[in-house]
Short mmCIF file of C-alpha atoms and ligand atoms in Angstrom, two decimals:
data_model
loop_
_atom_site.label_atom_id
_atom_site.label_comp_id
_atom_site.label_asym_id
_atom_site.label_seq_id
_atom_site.Cartn_x
_atom_site.Cartn_y
_atom_site.Cartn_z
CA MET A 720 180.39 117.11 105.33
CA TYR A 721 176.79 118.00 107.26
CA ASN A 722 177.50 117.32 111.55
CA SER A 723 173.68 116.26 111.74
CA LEU A 724 174.74 112.92 109.68
CA THR A 725 176.65 112.13 112.06
CA GLY A 726 175.94 109.06 114.84
CA LYS A 727 172.86 108.68 112.68
CA VAL A 728 171.25 104.95 111.23
CA ALA A 729 170.01 104.87 107.80
CA ILE A 730 169.19 101.84 104.86
CA VAL A 731 169.66 102.77 101.70
CA THR A 732 167.84 99.34 99.17
CA GLY A 733 169.60 99.17 96.29
CA GLY A 734 173.17 100.02 98.23
CA SER A 735 175.47 97.83 96.45
CA MET A 736 175.73 99.22 93.11
CA GLY A 737 175.50 102.54 91.19
CA ILE A 738 173.74 105.72 92.76
CA GLY A 739 172.57 103.86 95.85
CA GLU A 740 176.53 102.64 96.39
CA ALA A 741 177.39 106.37 96.24
CA VAL A 742 174.74 107.49 98.68
CA VAL A 743 175.82 104.41 100.86
CA ARG A 744 179.22 105.47 100.93
CA ARG A 745 178.58 109.64 100.89
CA TYR A 746 176.82 108.39 104.56
CA ALA A 747 179.88 107.02 106.28
CA GLU A 748 182.61 109.88 104.74
CA GLU A 749 180.16 111.55 106.96
CA GLY A 750 179.91 109.36 109.64
CA THR A 751 176.40 107.76 109.53
CA LYS A 752 176.21 104.36 110.07
CA VAL A 753 174.18 102.41 106.98
CA VAL A 754 173.10 99.25 106.77
CA ILE A 755 172.83 98.71 102.63
CA ASN A 756 170.30 96.52 101.70
CA TYR A 757 170.62 94.37 98.65
CA ARG A 758 168.80 92.47 96.40
CA SER A 759 170.53 88.59 95.26
CA HIS A 760 174.06 89.11 95.55
CA PRO A 761 176.35 89.49 98.68
CA GLU A 762 179.53 90.19 97.52
CA GLU A 763 179.63 93.82 96.15
CA ALA A 764 177.39 94.76 99.59
CA ASP A 765 180.03 92.78 102.07
CA GLN A 766 182.62 94.68 99.23
CA ILE A 767 181.24 97.82 100.54
CA ALA A 768 181.12 97.07 104.21
CA GLU A 769 184.28 96.00 104.59
CA GLU A 770 185.44 99.34 102.91
CA ILE A 771 183.76 101.37 105.35
CA LYS A 772 184.99 99.82 108.43
CA GLN A 773 188.16 99.42 107.55
CA ALA A 774 187.79 103.50 107.26
CA GLY A 775 186.40 103.34 110.80
CA GLY A 776 183.36 103.91 110.33
CA GLU A 777 179.87 101.00 110.92
CA ALA A 778 177.69 99.18 108.09
CA ILE A 779 176.82 96.45 108.25
CA THR A 780 174.45 94.55 104.62
CA ILE A 781 170.85 93.01 104.84
CA GLN A 782 169.49 90.38 101.24
CA ALA A 783 165.78 92.40 101.01
CA ASP A 784 163.59 92.11 98.12
CA VAL A 785 161.96 95.54 98.04
CA SER A 786 159.07 94.41 96.30
CA LYS A 787 158.30 91.58 99.44
CA GLU A 788 156.78 93.02 102.59
CA ASP A 789 157.96 90.39 104.48
CA ASP A 790 161.32 91.71 103.71
CA MET A 791 160.85 94.85 104.00
CA ILE A 792 159.43 94.80 107.86
CA ARG A 793 162.25 92.49 108.94
CA LEU A 794 164.72 95.10 107.20
CA VAL A 795 163.48 97.84 109.31
CA LYS A 796 162.65 95.20 111.76
CA GLU A 797 167.25 93.64 111.80
CA THR A 798 168.55 97.92 110.92
CA VAL A 799 166.95 98.33 115.31
CA ASP A 800 167.68 95.49 116.34
CA HIS A 801 171.95 95.98 115.26
CA PHE A 802 172.10 99.67 115.74
CA GLY A 803 169.03 100.26 118.27
CA ARG A 804 167.62 103.24 115.95
CA LEU A 805 166.82 104.26 112.54
CA ASP A 806 167.26 107.95 111.29
CA ILE A 807 167.16 107.91 107.14
CA PHE A 808 165.72 105.91 105.20
CA VAL A 809 166.72 106.27 101.35
CA ASN A 810 164.04 104.35 98.65
CA ASN A 811 167.41 104.30 96.26
CA ALA A 812 166.56 100.06 94.27
CA GLY A 813 164.94 101.01 90.86
CA VAL A 814 164.33 98.40 88.00
CA GLU A 815 163.98 99.65 84.24
CA MET A 816 163.38 97.54 81.21
CA PRO A 817 161.98 98.92 77.51
CA SER A 818 159.38 97.60 75.52
CA PRO A 819 156.93 98.87 73.01
CA SER A 820 154.02 99.66 74.87
CA HIS A 821 151.67 97.72 73.27
CA GLU A 822 153.03 94.83 73.69
CA MET A 823 154.48 95.21 76.85
CA SER A 824 153.57 91.90 79.40
CA LEU A 825 151.59 92.38 82.55
CA GLU A 826 154.01 90.42 84.20
CA ASP A 827 157.04 93.34 82.88
CA TRP A 828 154.34 96.30 84.19
CA GLN A 829 153.19 95.09 87.25
CA LYS A 830 157.73 94.24 88.21
CA VAL A 831 158.26 97.74 87.21
CA ILE A 832 155.89 99.34 89.84
CA ASP A 833 156.32 96.54 92.11
CA VAL A 834 159.84 97.23 92.27
CA ASN A 835 160.12 100.95 92.03
CA LEU A 836 157.06 102.32 93.88
CA THR A 837 155.23 99.13 95.81
CA GLY A 838 158.97 98.85 97.35
CA SER A 839 159.29 102.19 98.04
CA PHE A 840 156.16 102.30 99.79
CA LEU A 841 156.38 98.99 102.03
CA GLY A 842 159.90 101.46 102.69
CA ALA A 843 158.90 104.78 103.69
CA ARG A 844 155.38 102.72 105.46
CA GLU A 845 158.06 100.64 107.68
CA ALA A 846 160.15 103.35 108.22
CA LEU A 847 157.03 105.50 109.24
CA LYS A 848 156.01 103.29 111.69
CA TYR A 849 159.26 102.91 113.76
CA PHE A 850 159.37 106.92 113.49
CA VAL A 851 155.83 107.26 114.76
CA GLU A 852 156.38 104.67 117.45
CA ASN A 853 159.54 106.17 118.50
CA ASP A 854 158.91 109.46 118.88
CA ILE A 855 162.15 110.10 115.74
CA LYS A 856 161.75 113.33 113.90
CA GLY A 857 163.20 110.72 110.70
CA ASN A 858 163.66 111.26 107.34
CA ILE A 859 162.53 109.48 103.76
CA ILE A 860 164.34 110.28 101.12
CA ASN A 861 163.10 108.56 97.88
CA MET A 862 164.65 107.82 94.52
CA SER A 863 162.65 109.22 91.07
CA SER A 864 163.49 110.43 88.37
CA VAL A 865 163.05 113.69 85.43
CA HIS A 866 161.25 110.33 84.22
CA GLU A 867 158.54 111.52 86.82
CA ILE A 868 157.35 114.37 84.68
CA ILE A 869 158.82 113.99 81.71
CA PRO A 870 156.83 111.01 79.72
CA TRP A 871 158.86 108.28 78.36
CA PRO A 872 157.64 105.69 75.59
CA THR A 873 158.91 102.67 75.95
CA PHE A 874 159.44 102.89 79.28
CA VAL A 875 155.79 103.10 80.48
CA HIS A 876 156.11 101.35 83.54
CA TYR A 877 158.72 103.39 84.37
CA ALA A 878 157.22 107.26 84.30
CA ALA A 879 153.87 105.19 85.63
CA SER A 880 156.28 104.25 88.53
CA LYS A 881 157.99 108.01 89.56
CA GLY A 882 155.08 109.96 88.08
CA GLY A 883 154.14 107.71 91.09
CA VAL A 884 157.13 108.32 93.56
CA LYS A 885 155.74 111.72 93.25
CA LEU A 886 152.74 112.51 94.59
CA MET A 887 153.16 109.26 96.67
CA THR A 888 156.23 111.66 98.14
CA GLN A 889 153.78 115.20 98.52
CA THR A 890 151.43 113.21 99.81
CA LEU A 891 153.84 111.34 103.30
CA ALA A 892 155.46 114.61 103.24
CA MET A 893 151.96 116.33 104.40
CA GLU A 894 150.35 113.77 105.90
CA TYR A 895 153.35 113.43 108.54
CA ALA A 896 154.99 117.01 108.59
CA PRO A 897 153.03 117.94 111.82
CA LYS A 898 155.28 115.26 113.03
CA GLY A 899 157.93 116.86 112.04
CA ILE A 900 158.99 113.70 109.39
CA ARG A 901 160.32 114.85 105.84
CA ILE A 902 159.91 113.19 103.25
CA ASN A 903 161.32 114.51 99.87
CA ALA A 904 162.27 112.30 96.55
CA ILE A 905 165.56 113.55 94.12
CA GLY A 906 164.95 113.62 90.05
CA PRO A 907 168.59 112.29 89.07
CA GLY A 908 168.68 112.98 85.15
CA ALA A 909 171.63 110.57 82.95
CA ILE A 910 173.41 109.61 85.80
CA ASN A 911 176.90 107.24 85.17
CA THR A 912 175.37 103.63 86.07
CA PRO A 913 175.48 99.94 85.98
CA ILE A 914 171.51 99.97 84.55
CA ASN A 915 173.16 102.44 82.07
CA ALA A 916 176.19 100.87 80.95
CA GLU A 917 175.89 99.86 78.35
CA LYS A 918 173.76 102.86 76.70
CA PHE A 919 176.91 105.42 77.34
CA GLU A 920 179.30 102.53 75.74
CA ASP A 921 178.14 103.22 72.51
CA PRO A 922 179.09 107.06 71.38
CA GLU A 923 176.71 107.71 68.62
CA GLN A 924 174.07 106.55 72.20
CA ARG A 925 176.14 108.71 74.79
CA LYS A 926 176.19 111.36 72.32
CA GLU A 927 172.50 111.68 71.68
CA VAL A 928 171.65 111.24 75.46
CA GLU A 929 174.77 114.55 76.33
CA SER A 930 172.57 116.62 73.49
CA MET A 931 169.81 116.12 76.03
CA ILE A 932 171.25 117.78 77.99
CA PRO A 933 171.64 122.19 78.97
CA MET A 934 174.87 121.46 80.64
CA GLY A 935 175.94 118.28 78.41
CA ASN A 936 177.57 116.25 80.15
CA ILE A 937 176.12 113.05 81.91
CA GLY A 938 176.23 113.42 85.74
CA LYS A 939 178.25 110.66 88.72
CA PRO A 940 176.30 109.28 90.98
CA GLU A 941 178.35 111.36 93.52
CA GLU A 942 176.97 114.73 92.41
CA ILE A 943 173.16 112.70 93.69
CA SER A 944 174.22 111.37 96.82
CA ALA A 945 175.49 114.72 97.55
CA VAL A 946 171.58 115.37 97.31
CA ALA A 947 170.32 112.84 99.37
CA ALA A 948 173.66 113.65 102.44
CA TRP A 949 172.20 117.51 101.95
CA LEU A 950 168.27 116.55 101.94
CA ALA A 951 168.79 113.90 104.58
CA SER A 952 171.03 116.17 107.19
CA ASP A 953 169.62 119.28 109.10
CA GLU A 954 170.88 121.83 106.69
CA SER A 955 167.35 121.10 104.75
CA SER A 956 165.50 120.96 107.84
CA TYR A 957 162.92 122.85 106.43
CA VAL A 958 162.06 121.60 102.67
CA THR A 959 159.69 118.91 102.58
CA GLY A 960 157.84 117.28 99.77
CA ILE A 961 160.01 118.25 96.94
CA THR A 962 161.73 116.52 94.03
CA LEU A 963 165.01 118.41 93.61
CA PHE A 964 166.26 117.36 90.70
CA ALA A 965 169.91 117.35 89.36
CA ASP A 966 169.11 116.53 85.89
CA GLY A 967 172.06 118.99 84.15
CA GLY A 968 168.97 120.82 83.03
CA MET A 969 167.20 117.73 81.91
CA SER A 970 163.79 119.07 82.49
CA LEU A 971 164.13 121.85 81.66
CA TYR A 972 162.44 121.64 77.66
CA PRO A 973 166.13 121.48 76.16
CA SER A 974 164.45 121.72 72.81
CA PHE A 975 164.26 125.47 73.44
CA GLN A 976 167.95 126.45 73.57
CA ALA A 977 169.37 128.72 71.85
CA GLY A 978 166.16 130.32 71.42
CA ARG A 979 164.33 127.92 69.38
CA GLY A 980 160.94 127.93 68.89
P1 NAI B 1517 171.75 100.26 89.17
O1 NAI B 1517 170.51 99.40 88.11
O2 NAI B 1517 172.83 100.89 88.73
O3 NAI B 1517 170.84 100.23 90.70
C1 NAI B 1517 169.68 99.83 91.00
C2 NAI B 1517 169.20 98.70 92.10
O4 NAI B 1517 168.54 98.39 92.48
C3 NAI B 1517 170.73 97.82 91.99
O5 NAI B 1517 171.54 97.38 93.62
C4 NAI B 1517 169.48 96.35 92.37
O6 NAI B 1517 170.55 95.71 93.20
C5 NAI B 1517 168.68 96.89 93.49
N1 NAI B 1517 167.11 96.25 93.09
C6 NAI B 1517 166.33 96.49 91.75
N2 NAI B 1517 166.09 95.41 92.63
C7 NAI B 1517 165.40 95.36 93.77
C8 NAI B 1517 165.02 94.92 94.12
N3 NAI B 1517 163.38 94.15 94.11
N4 NAI B 1517 165.10 94.91 95.81
C9 NAI B 1517 166.37 95.48 96.50
N5 NAI B 1517 167.22 95.80 95.36
C10 NAI B 1517 167.14 96.41 94.32
O7 NAI B 1517 170.62 101.42 88.92
P2 NAI B 1517 170.75 103.53 88.96
O8 NAI B 1517 171.00 104.04 88.38
O9 NAI B 1517 171.94 103.02 90.30
O10 NAI B 1517 169.60 103.26 90.23
C11 NAI B 1517 169.48 104.06 91.11
C12 NAI B 1517 167.77 104.49 91.16
O11 NAI B 1517 167.77 105.89 90.73
C13 NAI B 1517 166.88 103.77 90.83
O12 NAI B 1517 165.19 103.93 91.22
C14 NAI B 1517 167.05 104.36 89.24
O13 NAI B 1517 165.13 104.22 88.69
C15 NAI B 1517 167.21 106.08 89.60
N6 NAI B 1517 167.17 106.85 88.07
C16 NAI B 1517 168.93 106.16 87.89
C17 NAI B 1517 168.78 107.20 86.90
C18 NAI B 1517 170.01 106.72 85.97
O14 NAI B 1517 170.52 107.65 85.10
N7 NAI B 1517 170.81 105.91 86.00
C19 NAI B 1517 168.17 108.50 86.03
C20 NAI B 1517 166.58 108.40 87.16
C21 NAI B 1517 166.67 107.97 88.28
#
């Protein structure tokens, strides 16, 4: 538990499933008031908010497409209208859709860049605007990926978007450090969420992914939300501009394991 999270207000984009849901639930356990952002289906978000309220916490749901500027402006405005402030913004929403690069449509490229990179910029910009205008030492966390450093054939838009998130995180961290605003990223490895459900249900594919993880197992969303709690808390008060990899060692060149090479 991190006492410094109690009473704070956090927005989590794409907060109704997978890693986002785990972050929402962990923050609520810490006593943080949470805004569960969803894009199109309110049911799951409403259900999570209800469960949090029944457990004595505070949560609301707000629809917004992170790739739309007006939606992101409204997301922060409605949050502040409801809770009176904002302290933490988690840019979690993300999409991926594989395709050989020479056949990738501009539409698919644009979609992934718009959600993963531009959406994170819009979230960060709106949060920063609020923090600066109200003199709040706020906290921004961007859900990056091991693919901010590991190339990923057939996912060129995804890898490019996460590489962009890395330098966006570092640049914003440097720009707003003098104001005490911290901006960090999390680099998950392979985590068991709906984005990967099909892949991990197939024993062959699951085994193949596990063989790329030195610790040998696929991660749980709660192993990422634990990092999001620490980064948002005062326990990480001197940390800004990093990507904290939570990947069971996936980014450590696992093909060299056992002294090969
Ligand atoms: P997921 O597919 O379970 O959840 C993604 C969430 O983003 C969903 O709630 C979805 O509705 C939301 N979303 C998508 N487009 C949106 C939009 N335009 N506006 C608002 N919300 C939108 O995926 P998962 O695994 O929970 O991923 C969360 C983040 O973690 C993503 O940024 C992903 O790239 C990243 N990540 C996931 C890894 C994994 O193995 N699951 C590994 C590395 C990074």
